[in-house]
Short mmCIF file of C-alpha atoms in Angstrom, two decimals:
data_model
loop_
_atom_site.label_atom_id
_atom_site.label_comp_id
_atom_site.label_asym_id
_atom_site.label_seq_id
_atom_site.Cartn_x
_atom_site.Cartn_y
_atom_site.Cartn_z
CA UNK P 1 -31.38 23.10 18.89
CA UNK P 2 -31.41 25.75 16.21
CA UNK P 3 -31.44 25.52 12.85
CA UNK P 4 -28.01 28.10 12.80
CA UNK P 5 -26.26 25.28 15.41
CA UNK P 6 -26.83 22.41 13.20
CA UNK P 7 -25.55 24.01 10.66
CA UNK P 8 -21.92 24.99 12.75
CA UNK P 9 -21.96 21.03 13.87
CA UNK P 10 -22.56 20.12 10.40
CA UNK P 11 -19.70 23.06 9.20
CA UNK P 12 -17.53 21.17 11.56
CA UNK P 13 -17.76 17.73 11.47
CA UNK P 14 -17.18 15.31 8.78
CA UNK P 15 -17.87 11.30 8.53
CA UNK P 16 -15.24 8.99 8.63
CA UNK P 17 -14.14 5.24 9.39
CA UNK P 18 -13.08 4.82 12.84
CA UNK P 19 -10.76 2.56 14.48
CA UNK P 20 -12.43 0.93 17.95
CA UNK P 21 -10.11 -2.07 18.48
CA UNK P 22 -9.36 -4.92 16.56
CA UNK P 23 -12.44 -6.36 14.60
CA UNK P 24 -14.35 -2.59 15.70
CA UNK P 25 -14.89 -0.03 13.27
CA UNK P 26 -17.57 2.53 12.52
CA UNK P 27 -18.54 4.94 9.95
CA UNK P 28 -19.43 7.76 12.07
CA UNK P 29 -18.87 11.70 13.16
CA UNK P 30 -15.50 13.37 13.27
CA UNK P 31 -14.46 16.68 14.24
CA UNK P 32 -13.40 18.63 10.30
CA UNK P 33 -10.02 18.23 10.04
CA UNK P 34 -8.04 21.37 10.54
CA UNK P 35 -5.13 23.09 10.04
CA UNK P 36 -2.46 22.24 12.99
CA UNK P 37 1.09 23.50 11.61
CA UNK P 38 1.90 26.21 9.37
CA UNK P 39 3.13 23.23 6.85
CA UNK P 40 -0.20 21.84 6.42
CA UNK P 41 -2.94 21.04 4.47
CA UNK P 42 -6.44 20.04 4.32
CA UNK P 43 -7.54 18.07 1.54
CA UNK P 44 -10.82 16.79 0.57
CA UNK P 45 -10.79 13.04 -0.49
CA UNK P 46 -12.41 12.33 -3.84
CA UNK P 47 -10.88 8.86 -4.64
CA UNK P 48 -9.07 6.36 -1.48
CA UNK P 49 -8.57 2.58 -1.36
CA UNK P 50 -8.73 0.27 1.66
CA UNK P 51 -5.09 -1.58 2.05
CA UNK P 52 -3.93 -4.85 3.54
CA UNK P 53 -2.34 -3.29 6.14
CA UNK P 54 -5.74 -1.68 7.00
CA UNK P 55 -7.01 -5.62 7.39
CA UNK P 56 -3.83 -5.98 9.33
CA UNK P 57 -4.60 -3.07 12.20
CA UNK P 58 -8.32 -4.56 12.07
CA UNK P 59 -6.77 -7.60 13.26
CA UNK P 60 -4.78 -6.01 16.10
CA UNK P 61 -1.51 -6.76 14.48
CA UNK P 62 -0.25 -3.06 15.18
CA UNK P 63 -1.06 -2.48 18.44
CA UNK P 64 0.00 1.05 17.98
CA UNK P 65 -3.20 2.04 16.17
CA UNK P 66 -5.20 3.63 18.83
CA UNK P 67 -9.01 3.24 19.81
CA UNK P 68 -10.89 6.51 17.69
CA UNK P 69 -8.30 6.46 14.94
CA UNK P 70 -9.32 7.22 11.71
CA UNK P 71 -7.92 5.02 9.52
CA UNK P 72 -6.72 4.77 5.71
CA UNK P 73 -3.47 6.19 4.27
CA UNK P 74 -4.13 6.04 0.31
CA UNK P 75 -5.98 9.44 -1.63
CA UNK P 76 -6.59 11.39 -4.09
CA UNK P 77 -8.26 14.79 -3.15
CA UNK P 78 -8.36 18.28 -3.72
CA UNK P 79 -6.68 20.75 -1.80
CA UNK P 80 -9.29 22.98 0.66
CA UNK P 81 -7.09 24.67 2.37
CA UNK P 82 -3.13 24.95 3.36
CA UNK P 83 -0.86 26.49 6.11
CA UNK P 84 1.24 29.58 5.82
CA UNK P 85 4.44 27.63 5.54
CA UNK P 86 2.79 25.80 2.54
CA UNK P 87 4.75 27.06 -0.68
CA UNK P 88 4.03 24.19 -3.46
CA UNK P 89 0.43 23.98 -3.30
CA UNK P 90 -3.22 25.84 -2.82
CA UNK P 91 -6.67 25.23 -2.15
CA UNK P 92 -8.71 23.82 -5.20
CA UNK P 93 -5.30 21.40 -6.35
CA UNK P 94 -6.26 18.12 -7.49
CA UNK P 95 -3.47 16.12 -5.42
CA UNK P 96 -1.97 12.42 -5.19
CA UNK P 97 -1.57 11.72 -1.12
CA UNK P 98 1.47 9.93 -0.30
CA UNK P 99 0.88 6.85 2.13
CA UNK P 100 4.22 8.39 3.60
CA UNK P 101 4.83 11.81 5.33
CA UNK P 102 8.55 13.49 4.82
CA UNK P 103 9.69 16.53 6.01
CA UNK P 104 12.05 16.73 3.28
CA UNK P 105 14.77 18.47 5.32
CA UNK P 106 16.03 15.69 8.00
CA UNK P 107 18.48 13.07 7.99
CA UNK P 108 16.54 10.43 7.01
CA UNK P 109 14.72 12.32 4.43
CA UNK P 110 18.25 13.44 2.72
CA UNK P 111 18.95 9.99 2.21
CA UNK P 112 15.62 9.14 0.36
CA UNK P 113 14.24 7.26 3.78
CA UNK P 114 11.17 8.92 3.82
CA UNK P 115 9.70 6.32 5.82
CA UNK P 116 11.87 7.09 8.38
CA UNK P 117 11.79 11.08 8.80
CA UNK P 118 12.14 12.08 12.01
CA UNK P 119 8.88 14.24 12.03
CA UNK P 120 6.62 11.99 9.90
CA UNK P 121 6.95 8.37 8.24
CA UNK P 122 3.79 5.73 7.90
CA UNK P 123 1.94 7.76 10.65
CA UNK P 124 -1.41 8.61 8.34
CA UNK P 125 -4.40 6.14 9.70
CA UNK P 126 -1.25 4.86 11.95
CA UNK P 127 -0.30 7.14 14.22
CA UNK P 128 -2.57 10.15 12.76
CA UNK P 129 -6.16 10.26 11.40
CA UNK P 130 -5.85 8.69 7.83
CA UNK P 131 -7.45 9.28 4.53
CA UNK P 132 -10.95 6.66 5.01
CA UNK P 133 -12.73 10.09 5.59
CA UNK P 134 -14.39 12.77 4.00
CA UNK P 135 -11.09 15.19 4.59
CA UNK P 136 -7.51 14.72 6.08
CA UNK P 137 -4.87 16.77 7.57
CA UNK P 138 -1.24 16.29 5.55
CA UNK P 139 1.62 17.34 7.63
CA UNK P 140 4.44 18.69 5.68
CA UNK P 141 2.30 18.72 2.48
CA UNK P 142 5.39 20.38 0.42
CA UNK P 143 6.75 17.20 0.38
CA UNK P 144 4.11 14.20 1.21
CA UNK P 145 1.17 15.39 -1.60
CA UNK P 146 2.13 15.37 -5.72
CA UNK P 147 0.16 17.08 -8.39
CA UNK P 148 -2.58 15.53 -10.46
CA UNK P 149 -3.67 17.05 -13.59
CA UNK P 150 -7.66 17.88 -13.17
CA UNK P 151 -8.20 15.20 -15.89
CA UNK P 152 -6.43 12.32 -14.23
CA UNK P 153 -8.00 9.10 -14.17
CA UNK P 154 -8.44 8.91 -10.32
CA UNK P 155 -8.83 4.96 -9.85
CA UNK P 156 -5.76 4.66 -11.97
CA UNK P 157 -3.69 7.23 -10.31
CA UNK P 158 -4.84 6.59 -6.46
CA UNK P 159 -2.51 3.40 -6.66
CA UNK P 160 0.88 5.40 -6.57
CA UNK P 161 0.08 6.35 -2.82
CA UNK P 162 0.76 3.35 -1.60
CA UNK P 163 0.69 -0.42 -3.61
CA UNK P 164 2.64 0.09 -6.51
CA UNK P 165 5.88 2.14 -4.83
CA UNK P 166 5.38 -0.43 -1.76
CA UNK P 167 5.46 -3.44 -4.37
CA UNK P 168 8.53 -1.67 -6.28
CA UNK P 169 10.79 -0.42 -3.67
CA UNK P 170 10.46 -3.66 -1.31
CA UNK P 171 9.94 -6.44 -3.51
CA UNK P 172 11.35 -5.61 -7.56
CA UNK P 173 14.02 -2.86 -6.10
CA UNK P 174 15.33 -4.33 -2.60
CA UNK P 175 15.09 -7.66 -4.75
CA UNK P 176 17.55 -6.31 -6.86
CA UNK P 177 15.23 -8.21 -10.39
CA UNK P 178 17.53 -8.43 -13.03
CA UNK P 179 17.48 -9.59 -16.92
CA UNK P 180 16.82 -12.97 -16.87
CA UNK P 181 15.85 -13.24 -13.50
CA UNK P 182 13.74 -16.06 -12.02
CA UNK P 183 11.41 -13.99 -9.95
CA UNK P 184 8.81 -15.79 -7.31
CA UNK P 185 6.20 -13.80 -5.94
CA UNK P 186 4.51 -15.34 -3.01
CA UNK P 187 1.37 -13.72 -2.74
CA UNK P 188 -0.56 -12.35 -5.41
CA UNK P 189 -2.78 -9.67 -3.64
CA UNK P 190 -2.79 -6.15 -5.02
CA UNK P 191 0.40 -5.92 -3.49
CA UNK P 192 1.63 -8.90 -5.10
CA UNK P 193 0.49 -7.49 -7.98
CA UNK P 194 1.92 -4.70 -7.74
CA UNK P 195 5.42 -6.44 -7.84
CA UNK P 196 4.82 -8.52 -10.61
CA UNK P 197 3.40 -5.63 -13.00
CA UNK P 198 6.84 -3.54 -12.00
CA UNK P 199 9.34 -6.38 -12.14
CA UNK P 200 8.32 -6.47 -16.05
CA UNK P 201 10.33 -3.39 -16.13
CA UNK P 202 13.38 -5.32 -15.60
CA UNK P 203 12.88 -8.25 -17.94
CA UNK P 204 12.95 -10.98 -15.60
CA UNK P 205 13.15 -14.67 -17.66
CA UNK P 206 10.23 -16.03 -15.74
CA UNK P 207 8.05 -14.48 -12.96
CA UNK P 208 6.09 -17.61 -10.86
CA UNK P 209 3.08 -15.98 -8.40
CA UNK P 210 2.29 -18.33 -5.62
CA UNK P 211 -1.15 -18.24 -4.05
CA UNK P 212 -3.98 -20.07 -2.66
CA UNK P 213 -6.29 -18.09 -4.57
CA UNK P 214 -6.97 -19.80 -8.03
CA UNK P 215 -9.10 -16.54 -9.19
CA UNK P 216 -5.76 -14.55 -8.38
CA UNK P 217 -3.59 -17.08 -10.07
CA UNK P 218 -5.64 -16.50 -13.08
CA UNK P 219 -5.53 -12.77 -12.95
CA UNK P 220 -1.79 -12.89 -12.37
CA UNK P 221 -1.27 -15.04 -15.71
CA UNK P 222 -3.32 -12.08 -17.36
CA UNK P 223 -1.20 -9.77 -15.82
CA UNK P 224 2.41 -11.54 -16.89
CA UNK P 225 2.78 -14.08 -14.71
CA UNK P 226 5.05 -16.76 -16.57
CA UNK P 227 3.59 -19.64 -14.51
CA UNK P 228 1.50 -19.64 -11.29
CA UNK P 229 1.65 -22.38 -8.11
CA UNK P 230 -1.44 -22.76 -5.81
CA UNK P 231 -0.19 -23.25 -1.92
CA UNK P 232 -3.53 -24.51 -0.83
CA UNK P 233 -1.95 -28.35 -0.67
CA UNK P 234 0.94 -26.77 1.36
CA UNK P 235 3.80 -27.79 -0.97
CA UNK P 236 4.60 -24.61 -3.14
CA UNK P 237 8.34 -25.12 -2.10
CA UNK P 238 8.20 -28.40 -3.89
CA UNK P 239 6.45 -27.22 -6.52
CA UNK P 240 8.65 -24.33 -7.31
CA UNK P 241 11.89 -26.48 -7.25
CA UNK P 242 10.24 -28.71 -9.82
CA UNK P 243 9.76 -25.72 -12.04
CA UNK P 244 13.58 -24.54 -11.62
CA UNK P 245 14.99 -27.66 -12.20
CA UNK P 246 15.74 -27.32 -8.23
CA UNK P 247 17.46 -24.37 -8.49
CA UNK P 248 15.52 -22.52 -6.70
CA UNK P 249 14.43 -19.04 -7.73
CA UNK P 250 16.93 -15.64 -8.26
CA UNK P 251 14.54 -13.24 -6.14
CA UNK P 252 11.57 -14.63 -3.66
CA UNK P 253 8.83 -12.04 -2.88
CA UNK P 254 7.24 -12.15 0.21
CA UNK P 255 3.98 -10.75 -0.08
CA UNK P 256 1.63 -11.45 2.01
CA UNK P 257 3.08 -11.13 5.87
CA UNK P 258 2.43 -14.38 7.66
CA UNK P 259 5.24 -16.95 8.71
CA UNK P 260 4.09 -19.64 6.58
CA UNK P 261 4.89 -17.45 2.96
CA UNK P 262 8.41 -16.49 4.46
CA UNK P 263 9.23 -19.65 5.41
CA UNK P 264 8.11 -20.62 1.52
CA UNK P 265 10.87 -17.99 0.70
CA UNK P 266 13.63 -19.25 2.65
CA UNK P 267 12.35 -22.42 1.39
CA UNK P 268 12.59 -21.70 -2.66
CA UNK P 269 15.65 -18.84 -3.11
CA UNK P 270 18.52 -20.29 -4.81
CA UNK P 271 22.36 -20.02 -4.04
CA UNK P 272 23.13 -16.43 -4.28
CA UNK P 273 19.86 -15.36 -4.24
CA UNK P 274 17.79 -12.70 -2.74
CA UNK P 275 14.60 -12.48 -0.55
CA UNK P 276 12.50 -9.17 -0.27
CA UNK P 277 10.42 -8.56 2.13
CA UNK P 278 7.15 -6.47 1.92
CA UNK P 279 4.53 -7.84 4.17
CA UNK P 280 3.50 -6.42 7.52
CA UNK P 281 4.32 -9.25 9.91
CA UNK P 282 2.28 -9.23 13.19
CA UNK P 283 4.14 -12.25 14.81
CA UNK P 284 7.54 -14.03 14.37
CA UNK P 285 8.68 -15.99 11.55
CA UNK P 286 11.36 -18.93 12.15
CA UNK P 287 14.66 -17.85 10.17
CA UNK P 288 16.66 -21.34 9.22
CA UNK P 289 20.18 -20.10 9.02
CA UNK P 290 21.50 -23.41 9.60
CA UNK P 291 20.18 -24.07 5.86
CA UNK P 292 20.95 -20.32 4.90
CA UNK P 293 24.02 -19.54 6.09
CA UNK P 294 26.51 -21.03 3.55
CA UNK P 295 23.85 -19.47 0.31
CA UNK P 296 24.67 -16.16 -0.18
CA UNK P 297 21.58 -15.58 0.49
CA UNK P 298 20.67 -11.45 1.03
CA UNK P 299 17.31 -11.07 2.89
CA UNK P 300 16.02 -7.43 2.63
CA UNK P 301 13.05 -5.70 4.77
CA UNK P 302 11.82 -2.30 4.08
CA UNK P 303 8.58 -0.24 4.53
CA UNK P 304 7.83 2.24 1.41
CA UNK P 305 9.52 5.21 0.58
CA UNK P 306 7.54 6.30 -1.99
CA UNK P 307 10.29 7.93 -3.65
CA UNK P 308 9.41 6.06 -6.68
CA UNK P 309 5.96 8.39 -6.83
CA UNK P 310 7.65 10.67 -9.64
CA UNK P 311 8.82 7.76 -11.98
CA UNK P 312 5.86 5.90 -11.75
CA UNK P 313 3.95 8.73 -12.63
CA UNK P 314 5.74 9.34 -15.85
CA UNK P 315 5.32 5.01 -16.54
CA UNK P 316 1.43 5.25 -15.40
CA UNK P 317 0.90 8.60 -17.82
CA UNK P 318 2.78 7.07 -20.87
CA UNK P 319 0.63 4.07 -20.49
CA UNK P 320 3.45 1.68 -20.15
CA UNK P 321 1.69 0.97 -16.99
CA UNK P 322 -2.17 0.13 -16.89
CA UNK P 323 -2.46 0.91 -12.69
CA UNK P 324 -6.27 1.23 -12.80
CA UNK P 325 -6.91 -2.95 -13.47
CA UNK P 326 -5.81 -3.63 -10.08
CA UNK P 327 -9.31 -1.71 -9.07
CA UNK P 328 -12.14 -4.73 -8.95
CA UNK P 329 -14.70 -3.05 -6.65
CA UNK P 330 -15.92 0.73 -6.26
CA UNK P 331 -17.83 1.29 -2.88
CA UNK P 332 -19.16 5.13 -2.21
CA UNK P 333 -17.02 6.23 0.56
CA UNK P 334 -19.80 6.10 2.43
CA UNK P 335 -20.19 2.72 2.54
CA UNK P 336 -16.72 1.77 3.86
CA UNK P 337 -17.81 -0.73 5.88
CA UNK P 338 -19.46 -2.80 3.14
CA UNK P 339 -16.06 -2.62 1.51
CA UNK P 340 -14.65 -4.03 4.14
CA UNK P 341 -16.22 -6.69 3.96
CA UNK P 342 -15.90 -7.42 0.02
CA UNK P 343 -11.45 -6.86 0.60
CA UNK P 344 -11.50 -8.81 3.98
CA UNK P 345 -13.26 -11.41 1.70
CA UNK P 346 -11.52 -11.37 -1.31
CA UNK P 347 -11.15 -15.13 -2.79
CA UNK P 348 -15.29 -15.19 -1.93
CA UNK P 349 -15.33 -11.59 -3.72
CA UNK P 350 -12.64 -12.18 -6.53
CA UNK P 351 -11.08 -8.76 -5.36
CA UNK P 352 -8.30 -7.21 -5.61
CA UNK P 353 -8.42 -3.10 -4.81
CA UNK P 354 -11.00 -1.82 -3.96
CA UNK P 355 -12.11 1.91 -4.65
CA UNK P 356 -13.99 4.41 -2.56
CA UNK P 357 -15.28 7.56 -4.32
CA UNK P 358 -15.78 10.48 -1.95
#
């Protein structure tokens, strides 16, 4: 092979972490990705994060996630090249990447349900190669990428794809948090996290972050957290109604995406109450109307938006809104797999996000 062949493979390939079935990844060769629409855009990653739904495909929860996908759908990157149709943006722009893809111009889109446009949605490292790679193709990039001044802290700012609009629109927003609020969080992962750091915005009385992880716990007290249960013994619902004089709490959280913490929901809301879900449930969860249906209890489900991106921008740029100590771990993007392992371990770890610098 020539020395001018190598260097067109080379010109034309890129690494990246591939999906091979649950528990079967690799950090291997890609074709570059390309232009495919006039609306477009190629950006090169400089800054991603690996999520818990990632953990979730690994397991096989979302059977949808084909063998040879690349996966990842958080990223910060700058611009290398964009489509004809592309008005809003050009190659060498230092870009946020929304975990979501809107067309902007749809029915769903109109009404802010950018998770369901009818061309796009949660499709990047879903249903399209994601952002755990050294570039990625944004469809309708007009309206899925945002600006980021050159100077931006990345690891700060890489946390609006995805966590903290997923932890605001499902839990603190569908949740309806309120002034003097009791607010239970069950789960304190980054998404978890994420919740509690935004529900301060609405000056809940008391904010109680259930979790088996005693590290977390601690981190969540740091982080506002009025009072903290660990599940491990399995009786957070008792333990919760003990703390609210058995009341019960005004919003539960649901965090995490396994039966057991939405049954702990169902288990702790009070009369009138709601419950917001955010977790990515692979299997079905037992719903006990026959001790729900007199409550006036509102249960909520959602999957991101992200139309919350511009806001908590502004919040994250003022400083009201310190996005960057959710980040525990920074991995190369190159070593992917490594960082795997530290997130898929993170009580043995004590992590939270972690970072991948491209």
């Amino acid at each position: 092979m020539t020395t001018a062949i190598k260097e067109a493979i080379k010109t034309n390939t890129m690494k990246a972490l591939v999906y091979h079935g649950p528990g079967n990844k690799a950090w291997e060769d890609k074709p570059k990705a390309t232009l495919q629409k006039n609306t477009d855009a190629v950006v090169r990653i400089t800054t991603s994060t690996i999520c818990g739904t990632d953990l979730h495909i690994m397991k096989g929860d979302l059977p949808a996630v084909t063998d040879g996908r690349i996966l990842g759908h958080e990223g910060i990157g700058i611009v290398e090249e964009v489509g004809a149709g592309v008005t809003g943006f050009k190659k060498g722009d230092k870009v946020i990447i929304s975990c979501v893809t809107s067309c902007g111009k749809c029915d769903f889109c109109k009404k802010g349900m950018y998770s369901h446009c009818r061309d796009g949605g949660w499709i990047l490292g879903y249903l399209i190669d994601g952002t755990q790679a050294e570039y990625v193709r944004i469809p309708h990039a007009d309206n899925s990428l945002y600006h980021l001044p050159a100077e931006a802290d990345e690891n700060a700012y890489v946390m609006l794809s995805d966590i903290f609009p997923t932890g605001f629109e499902c839990g603190v927003l569908n949740g309806q948090v309120k002034p003097g609020d009791t607010v239970a969080i069950v789960g304190s992962g980054p998404i978890g996290m994420a919740a509690l750091l935004t529900a301060q915005f609405y000056s809940p009385a008391e904010i109680i972050m259930i979790d088996m992880d005693e590290n977390r716990l601690q981190v969540a007290k740091s982080f506002g957290a009025t009072k903290t249960v660990n599940s491990t013994d399995g009786k957070a619902v008792e333990a919760v109604m003990a703390l609210t004089g058995g009341e019960g709490v005004d919003v539960a959280i649901e965090a995490v995406g396994v039966p057991s913490s939405f049954l702990t929901c169902q288990g702790i809301v009070a009369a009138g109450g709601r419950i917001a879900n955010i977790g990515v449930h692979g299997k079905p969860v037992e719903l006990h109307l026959e001790k729900l249906w007199d409550r006036n209890i509102a249960i909520t489900t959602r999957l991101v938006d992200t139309v919350t991106i511009p806001m908590l921008f502004k919040v994250v740029r003022s400083g009201k809104l310190d996005a960057k100590k959710l980040g525990t771990h920074t991995f190369k993007l190159s070593d992917v797999v490594k960082a795997y392992e530290t997130f898929g371990n993170a009580a043995k770890e004590k992590a939270l996000k972690v970072i991948l610098k491209g």
